[in-house]
Short mmCIF file of C-alpha atoms and ligand atoms in Angstrom, two decimals:
data_model
loop_
_atom_site.label_atom_id
_atom_site.label_comp_id
_atom_site.label_asym_id
_atom_site.label_seq_id
_atom_site.Cartn_x
_atom_site.Cartn_y
_atom_site.Cartn_z
CA MET A 10 0.05 -0.26 -0.20
CA LYS A 11 1.66 3.27 -0.63
CA VAL A 12 0.81 6.05 1.05
CA PRO A 13 0.78 9.46 -0.07
CA LEU A 14 1.85 13.13 1.68
CA LEU A 15 -1.74 14.60 0.74
CA ASP A 16 -4.66 12.80 -1.21
CA VAL A 17 -7.05 15.73 -1.82
CA ASN A 18 -9.67 13.55 -4.06
CA ALA A 19 -9.99 11.14 -0.25
CA GLN A 20 -11.81 14.64 0.97
CA ASN A 21 -13.51 16.28 -2.03
CA HIS A 22 -14.22 13.28 -3.67
CA PRO A 23 -17.07 11.98 -0.53
CA ILE A 24 -18.60 15.64 -1.14
CA GLY A 25 -18.83 15.88 -4.75
CA ASP A 26 -21.87 15.95 -4.86
CA GLU A 27 -22.23 19.19 -2.49
CA LEU A 28 -19.28 21.05 -4.49
CA ARG A 29 -20.95 20.59 -7.72
CA ALA A 30 -24.22 21.64 -6.46
CA ALA A 31 -22.55 24.47 -5.43
CA PHE A 32 -20.69 25.12 -9.16
CA ASP A 33 -24.28 24.85 -10.37
CA GLY A 34 -25.66 27.14 -8.06
CA VAL A 35 -23.06 29.90 -9.54
CA LEU A 36 -23.35 28.66 -12.97
CA SER A 37 -26.99 29.86 -12.80
CA THR A 38 -26.79 33.27 -10.81
CA GLY A 39 -24.17 33.98 -13.70
CA ARG A 40 -22.82 36.21 -11.15
CA PHE A 41 -18.97 35.51 -11.00
CA ILE A 42 -17.36 38.36 -9.42
CA MET A 43 -17.97 38.63 -5.84
CA GLY A 44 -21.66 38.74 -4.59
CA GLU A 45 -23.72 36.37 -2.15
CA GLU A 46 -21.01 33.27 -1.92
CA VAL A 47 -18.22 35.50 -1.30
CA GLU A 48 -19.89 37.79 1.12
CA LYS A 49 -21.27 33.84 2.66
CA PHE A 50 -17.87 32.83 3.03
CA GLU A 51 -16.30 36.04 4.92
CA ALA A 52 -19.08 36.41 7.63
CA SER A 53 -18.57 32.74 8.22
CA THR A 54 -15.06 33.11 8.98
CA ALA A 55 -15.30 36.37 10.48
CA GLN A 56 -17.39 34.66 12.63
CA TYR A 57 -15.61 31.52 13.59
CA LEU A 58 -12.39 33.42 14.31
CA GLY A 59 -13.65 36.05 16.29
CA VAL A 60 -12.82 39.05 14.00
CA LYS A 61 -14.38 41.77 12.53
CA HIS A 62 -13.91 41.93 9.24
CA ALA A 63 -13.11 39.06 7.13
CA VAL A 64 -11.66 39.88 3.58
CA GLY A 65 -11.75 37.50 0.93
CA VAL A 66 -8.80 37.10 -1.32
CA SER A 67 -7.16 35.49 -4.29
CA SER A 68 -4.73 33.98 -2.32
CA GLY A 69 -2.71 33.50 0.78
CA THR A 70 0.25 35.49 -0.81
CA ASP A 71 -2.07 38.37 -2.23
CA ALA A 72 -3.60 38.81 1.30
CA ILE A 73 0.02 39.71 2.75
CA LEU A 74 0.60 41.80 0.03
CA LEU A 75 -2.65 43.54 0.27
CA ALA A 76 -2.02 44.10 4.20
CA LEU A 77 1.26 45.45 3.75
CA MET A 78 -0.20 47.59 0.93
CA ALA A 79 -3.28 48.59 2.96
CA LEU A 80 -0.50 49.67 6.02
CA GLY A 81 1.34 51.75 3.88
CA ILE A 82 4.82 49.42 4.09
CA GLY A 83 6.90 50.11 1.39
CA GLN A 84 10.35 51.99 0.18
CA GLY A 85 12.93 52.86 2.84
CA ASP A 86 10.87 50.27 5.11
CA GLU A 87 12.26 47.08 7.01
CA VAL A 88 9.85 44.28 8.07
CA ILE A 89 11.32 41.51 10.17
CA CYS A 90 9.97 37.77 9.26
CA PRO A 91 11.49 34.25 10.23
CA SER A 92 14.06 33.20 7.47
CA PHE A 93 12.51 29.60 8.24
CA THR A 94 9.14 30.03 6.24
CA PHE A 95 7.41 29.66 3.16
CA PHE A 96 8.93 32.11 0.40
CA ALA A 97 5.48 33.76 -0.12
CA THR A 98 6.04 35.91 3.75
CA ALA A 99 9.49 37.19 2.46
CA GLY A 100 8.19 37.86 -1.20
CA CYS A 101 5.39 39.84 -0.83
CA ILE A 102 7.52 42.73 1.51
CA SER A 103 10.08 42.62 -1.05
CA ARG A 104 7.42 42.90 -3.79
CA THR A 105 6.04 46.71 -1.86
CA GLY A 106 9.84 47.98 -1.92
CA ALA A 107 10.28 47.45 1.71
CA THR A 108 13.21 44.99 3.00
CA PRO A 109 12.79 41.34 4.70
CA VAL A 110 14.65 40.94 7.51
CA PHE A 111 15.36 37.46 8.79
CA CYS A 112 15.25 36.23 11.96
CA ASP A 113 15.67 32.73 13.66
CA SER A 114 12.80 30.13 14.61
CA HIS A 115 13.37 27.95 17.57
CA LEU A 116 14.24 24.59 17.60
CA ASP A 117 11.44 22.81 19.32
CA SER A 118 8.30 24.76 17.86
CA TYR A 119 9.75 25.74 14.57
CA ASN A 120 8.67 28.85 15.76
CA ILE A 121 9.79 32.73 14.92
CA ASP A 122 12.49 33.58 17.94
CA PHE A 123 11.49 37.34 19.23
CA ASP A 124 14.90 37.33 21.12
CA SER A 125 16.73 36.95 17.92
CA ALA A 126 14.40 39.55 16.27
CA GLU A 127 15.45 42.11 19.10
CA SER A 128 18.72 42.49 16.77
CA CYS A 129 17.06 43.13 13.47
CA VAL A 130 15.19 46.52 14.85
CA ASN A 131 16.21 49.83 13.89
CA GLU A 132 14.16 53.24 13.46
CA ARG A 133 13.16 52.15 9.58
CA THR A 134 12.12 49.05 11.10
CA LYS A 135 7.57 49.44 10.54
CA ALA A 136 6.37 46.07 10.98
CA ILE A 137 6.95 42.30 12.01
CA ILE A 138 5.16 39.04 10.33
CA PRO A 139 5.55 35.98 12.48
CA VAL A 140 4.30 32.64 10.86
CA HIS A 141 2.27 30.66 12.72
CA LEU A 142 4.26 27.33 10.95
CA PHE A 143 2.63 23.76 10.62
CA GLY A 144 -0.43 24.49 12.64
CA GLN A 145 0.81 25.81 15.67
CA SER A 146 0.75 29.44 16.92
CA ALA A 147 3.64 31.39 17.17
CA ASP A 148 4.54 32.99 20.85
CA MET A 149 2.04 35.45 20.53
CA ASP A 150 2.49 36.67 24.26
CA ALA A 151 6.03 37.71 23.34
CA CYS A 152 4.92 38.92 19.82
CA GLN A 153 2.53 41.44 21.48
CA ALA A 154 5.18 42.36 23.92
CA PHE A 155 7.91 42.96 21.05
CA ALA A 156 5.25 45.04 18.87
CA LYS A 157 4.39 46.96 21.82
CA LYS A 158 7.78 47.74 23.24
CA HIS A 159 9.40 48.95 19.74
CA LYS A 160 6.17 50.49 18.08
CA LEU A 161 5.39 47.85 15.43
CA ILE A 162 2.83 46.85 13.20
CA VAL A 163 1.75 42.57 13.47
CA ILE A 164 0.66 40.83 10.25
CA GLU A 165 0.34 37.17 11.17
CA ASP A 166 1.23 34.66 8.32
CA THR A 167 -1.87 32.20 9.22
CA ALA A 168 -1.73 30.42 6.10
CA GLN A 169 -1.36 27.35 7.48
CA SER A 170 -2.77 27.19 10.51
CA MET A 171 -6.63 28.87 10.46
CA GLY A 172 -8.73 27.29 13.09
CA ALA A 173 -5.25 27.02 15.64
CA ARG A 174 -5.72 28.85 18.85
CA HIS A 175 -3.16 30.60 20.71
CA GLY A 176 -4.85 30.48 24.90
CA SER A 177 -8.59 31.28 23.49
CA GLN A 178 -7.69 33.23 20.56
CA TYR A 179 -7.28 32.14 17.12
CA CYS A 180 -4.71 32.72 15.00
CA GLY A 181 -5.08 35.42 12.81
CA SER A 182 -7.06 37.17 14.93
CA ILE A 183 -4.69 38.73 17.39
CA GLY A 184 -2.36 41.40 15.52
CA ASP A 185 -3.37 44.01 13.21
CA PHE A 186 -3.75 41.58 10.50
CA GLY A 187 -4.07 38.18 9.60
CA THR A 188 -3.65 36.70 6.45
CA TYR A 189 -5.17 32.83 5.37
CA SER A 190 -4.74 30.63 2.36
CA PHE A 191 -6.45 28.33 0.90
CA PHE A 192 -3.93 26.37 -1.44
CA PRO A 193 -4.84 22.98 -2.00
CA SER A 194 -2.65 21.79 0.54
CA LYS A 195 -3.48 24.06 3.80
CA ASN A 196 -6.24 22.67 6.52
CA LEU A 197 -9.19 24.44 4.24
CA GLY A 198 -8.15 23.45 0.94
CA GLY A 199 -9.42 24.90 -1.78
CA LEU A 200 -9.96 23.75 -5.48
CA GLY A 201 -7.86 26.47 -6.70
CA ASP A 202 -6.23 29.39 -5.25
CA GLY A 203 -7.85 31.48 -2.55
CA GLY A 204 -7.24 33.79 0.70
CA LEU A 205 -8.51 35.45 3.10
CA LEU A 206 -7.29 38.71 5.29
CA VAL A 207 -8.75 39.59 8.65
CA THR A 208 -8.82 42.62 11.24
CA GLN A 209 -9.83 44.11 13.99
CA ASP A 210 -9.56 47.30 12.68
CA ASP A 211 -12.55 49.68 10.86
CA ALA A 212 -10.37 51.96 8.72
CA LEU A 213 -7.77 48.98 7.74
CA ALA A 214 -10.66 47.06 6.48
CA GLU A 215 -11.87 49.78 4.59
CA THR A 216 -8.47 50.11 2.93
CA ALA A 217 -7.87 46.93 2.16
CA ILE A 218 -11.55 45.90 0.49
CA LYS A 219 -10.90 49.07 -1.86
CA MET A 220 -7.58 48.26 -2.37
CA ARG A 221 -8.57 44.81 -3.02
CA ASN A 222 -10.52 45.83 -6.34
CA HIS A 223 -7.74 48.27 -7.73
CA GLY A 224 -8.36 51.29 -4.69
CA MET A 225 -12.00 52.27 -6.47
CA HIS A 226 -14.53 53.71 -4.72
CA PRO A 227 -16.77 54.68 -6.71
CA ARG A 228 -16.62 52.79 -9.46
CA TYR A 229 -13.73 54.10 -11.86
CA TYR A 230 -12.89 56.58 -9.05
CA HIS A 231 -9.16 55.65 -7.54
CA GLN A 232 -8.81 56.97 -4.61
CA LEU A 233 -5.70 54.32 -4.15
CA VAL A 234 -3.70 52.31 -6.19
CA GLY A 235 -4.85 48.39 -5.85
CA GLY A 236 -4.97 45.41 -7.52
CA ASN A 237 -7.32 42.83 -8.55
CA PHE A 238 -6.88 40.81 -5.52
CA ARG A 239 -10.58 39.61 -5.56
CA LEU A 240 -11.88 35.71 -4.47
CA ASP A 241 -13.68 34.15 -7.24
CA ALA A 242 -17.30 33.54 -6.50
CA LEU A 243 -16.83 30.27 -7.13
CA GLN A 244 -13.82 29.61 -5.28
CA ALA A 245 -15.93 31.26 -2.33
CA ALA A 246 -19.15 28.67 -3.54
CA LEU A 247 -16.66 25.53 -3.36
CA LEU A 248 -14.97 26.99 -0.01
CA ASN A 249 -18.36 27.75 2.14
CA VAL A 250 -19.25 23.96 1.26
CA LYS A 251 -15.83 22.91 2.42
CA PHE A 252 -15.61 25.16 5.57
CA ALA A 253 -18.64 23.21 6.69
CA HIS A 254 -16.75 20.15 7.26
CA TYR A 255 -13.80 22.17 8.42
CA ALA A 256 -14.01 20.69 12.15
CA ASP A 257 -13.62 17.31 10.58
CA TYR A 258 -10.88 17.84 8.90
CA ILE A 259 -8.82 19.49 11.77
CA SER A 260 -9.91 16.57 14.38
CA GLY A 261 -8.70 14.32 11.79
CA ARG A 262 -5.67 15.73 11.45
CA GLN A 263 -5.38 16.03 15.24
CA SER A 264 -6.24 12.37 16.14
CA ASN A 265 -3.56 11.56 13.40
CA ALA A 266 -0.96 13.37 15.00
CA ALA A 267 -1.39 11.99 18.21
CA TYR A 268 -1.64 8.58 17.08
CA TYR A 269 2.16 9.36 15.83
CA LEU A 270 2.98 11.30 19.13
CA GLU A 271 2.25 8.27 20.76
CA GLN A 272 3.46 5.71 18.58
CA LEU A 273 6.80 6.92 17.80
CA GLN A 274 7.46 8.56 21.31
CA GLY A 275 11.18 7.56 22.65
CA LEU A 276 12.44 6.67 19.26
CA PRO A 277 16.01 7.26 19.02
CA GLY A 278 17.84 9.46 16.39
CA MET A 279 14.82 11.75 15.85
CA VAL A 280 12.82 14.49 17.67
CA LEU A 281 9.37 14.56 17.46
CA PRO A 282 7.52 18.19 17.09
CA SER A 283 6.58 19.99 20.27
CA VAL A 284 3.33 21.46 21.85
CA GLU A 285 3.38 24.35 23.38
CA GLN A 286 1.65 24.91 26.37
CA GLY A 287 -1.34 26.93 25.47
CA ASN A 288 -1.17 26.37 21.99
CA GLU A 289 -3.93 24.31 20.08
CA HIS A 290 -2.35 22.61 17.00
CA ILE A 291 -4.23 21.56 14.03
CA TRP A 292 -1.07 19.87 12.39
CA ASN A 293 -0.83 21.52 8.71
CA GLN A 294 2.12 19.42 8.83
CA PHE A 295 3.85 16.46 11.33
CA THR A 296 7.36 17.69 11.01
CA ILE A 297 10.36 15.66 12.58
CA ARG A 298 13.60 16.45 13.17
CA VAL A 299 15.90 13.87 12.07
CA LEU A 300 19.83 13.70 13.76
CA ASP A 301 23.19 13.03 13.27
CA GLY A 302 22.56 14.01 9.19
CA LYS A 303 20.89 11.22 8.61
CA ARG A 304 17.76 13.31 7.29
CA ASP A 305 18.31 12.66 3.45
CA ALA A 306 18.84 8.86 4.39
CA PHE A 307 15.51 8.76 6.23
CA LYS A 308 14.02 11.02 3.32
CA GLN A 309 15.30 8.37 0.37
CA THR A 310 14.09 4.95 2.53
CA LEU A 311 10.45 6.74 2.99
CA LEU A 312 10.36 7.09 -0.92
CA ASP A 313 11.64 3.66 -1.31
CA ASP A 314 8.65 2.27 0.61
CA GLY A 315 5.93 4.58 -1.27
CA ILE A 316 5.54 6.82 1.73
CA GLY A 317 5.37 10.39 0.39
CA CYS A 318 7.22 12.95 2.55
CA GLU A 319 8.67 16.24 2.03
CA ILE A 320 11.17 18.96 3.07
CA TYR A 321 9.39 22.68 4.12
CA TYR A 322 11.50 24.08 3.78
CA PRO A 323 15.34 23.12 2.64
CA VAL A 324 16.61 26.50 1.97
CA PRO A 325 15.89 29.15 4.62
CA MET A 326 14.80 32.74 3.10
CA HIS A 327 18.67 34.50 4.59
CA GLN A 328 20.32 31.82 1.82
CA GLN A 329 18.12 32.74 -1.27
CA GLN A 330 19.85 33.53 -3.95
CA CYS A 331 17.05 36.30 -4.71
CA PHE A 332 17.86 38.12 -1.38
CA ALA A 333 21.43 37.61 -1.72
CA ASP A 334 21.97 41.90 -1.71
CA LEU A 335 19.91 42.00 1.40
CA VAL A 336 23.00 42.54 4.00
CA ASN A 337 20.55 42.63 7.35
CA HIS A 338 22.75 40.96 10.31
CA GLU A 339 25.72 39.48 11.35
CA GLN A 340 25.87 35.51 9.48
CA ASP A 341 25.24 33.63 12.96
CA LEU A 342 21.71 35.07 13.53
CA CYS A 343 19.75 32.48 11.73
CA ALA A 344 21.98 29.11 13.28
CA ASN A 345 18.48 27.29 14.23
CA THR A 346 17.14 28.02 10.59
CA GLU A 347 20.17 26.53 8.95
CA LEU A 348 20.22 23.41 11.55
CA LEU A 349 16.27 23.26 10.80
CA ALA A 350 16.38 23.42 7.15
CA LYS A 351 19.00 20.28 7.26
CA GLU A 352 17.02 18.11 9.59
CA VAL A 353 13.35 18.41 9.20
CA ILE A 354 11.05 16.32 7.47
CA SER A 355 7.56 16.13 6.92
CA ILE A 356 5.56 12.63 6.83
CA PRO A 357 1.86 11.89 5.54
CA VAL A 358 -0.88 13.38 8.39
CA TYR A 359 -3.75 14.39 6.40
CA PRO A 360 -7.44 13.51 7.66
CA GLU A 361 -8.72 11.15 5.45
CA LEU A 362 -5.04 8.95 6.24
CA LYS A 363 -5.93 5.90 7.72
CA ARG A 364 -4.77 3.80 10.65
CA ALA A 365 -3.44 1.14 8.67
CA GLN A 366 -1.42 3.49 6.47
CA GLN A 367 0.13 5.38 9.46
CA ASP A 368 1.17 1.83 10.97
CA ILE A 369 3.35 1.87 7.61
CA VAL A 370 4.74 4.65 7.90
CA ILE A 371 5.15 4.53 12.18
CA ASP A 372 7.07 0.50 10.78
CA ALA A 373 9.31 2.26 8.24
CA MET A 374 10.45 4.69 11.28
CA ARG A 375 10.54 2.13 13.98
CA ALA A 376 12.94 -0.10 11.37
CA PHE A 377 15.13 3.31 10.40
CA PHE A 378 15.72 4.95 14.02
CA LYS A 379 16.93 1.59 16.39
C1 PLP B 13 0.76 28.76 1.33
C2 PLP B 13 1.69 29.90 2.32
C3 PLP B 13 1.35 30.76 1.76
C4 PLP B 13 0.86 31.64 0.35
O1 PLP B 13 -0.14 31.17 0.16
P1 PLP B 13 -1.28 31.05 -1.07
O2 PLP B 13 -2.22 30.41 -1.17
O3 PLP B 13 -0.20 30.55 -1.64
O4 PLP B 13 -0.56 32.09 -2.23
C5 PLP B 13 2.43 32.11 2.83
N1 PLP B 13 2.63 31.97 3.92
C6 PLP B 13 2.58 30.26 4.58
C7 PLP B 13 3.45 30.12 5.56
C8 PLP B 13 2.36 29.73 3.72
O5 PLP B 13 2.58 28.27 3.89
#
């Protein structure tokens, strides 16, 4: 039996009739841009996350870009983000004309280390983008204290963690803006690209909503330079169907992760992912560290056994070619990140993964780590 890293069909095919009905609904209205389905999705996600404003957008990347644009961040500004993240976090900062400044992450949670961010602050620093990596909240108490101390704006990159909690608060609802992605591999996986931008601030929401549609208000009068960051009505309709099942998708991942944590504890030569106190982890990825330089050999063993796995992420942002000209700090600031890039590997944890498939993964791991 093969064990894929992710099987989107196992999630979408059982609700195929609901998805086709949603498609037919939009087809019959003939309204493909904005409209009721987008509004419904925004209302239900805002309620779920406990935020005042939720703005449907074209992708998780565009949500970050739109947040930065709405805040007026650009040339001459610096924005801090972890080096250990997906490219979009840093890429969006650069696209506004601002400079990304990379800080380190913790070895146990894989999340941003705010102590390492201290040395990244100067008079040009405007904002910080914590990333809630792999389904778990960054330390938002430390984040808010750091932001307050240095008077920085906080944009939470919550692409991988919609529904994860820090204490009683949902990730993405704590900072000035929260951004989410519905890329098919995310916990709420769409049938294409989609994203969401949330905020509690009325003025920021108003600016973001205008900028989502070319800064236009009223029609053909452009107060601001925005872009086309709209969420398709079709995608919203499909997401509305999937959002109704979201609690099950999350609990499926949590139950699979709990089984791994129980079955794999104590294996030598590897480190299991940790859940920080007060966090509810939603397991977008189940990511372990393989010690002693054996990560790539372990990866090859899994692949030979027909077990899907992936390295998120093999190259830290501060070592990417496109950022080679940024000289923002002394070299050893991101030492943990460099180690993580060499040690991490993610194994299948998607909600529809069966116990028998997990047992195959577990057996392969027990055979390798002994
Ligand atoms: C997926 C992801 C994004 C980008 O989302 P898209 O919808 O693919 O544009 C941004 N940040 C992080 C951390 C992500 O994992």
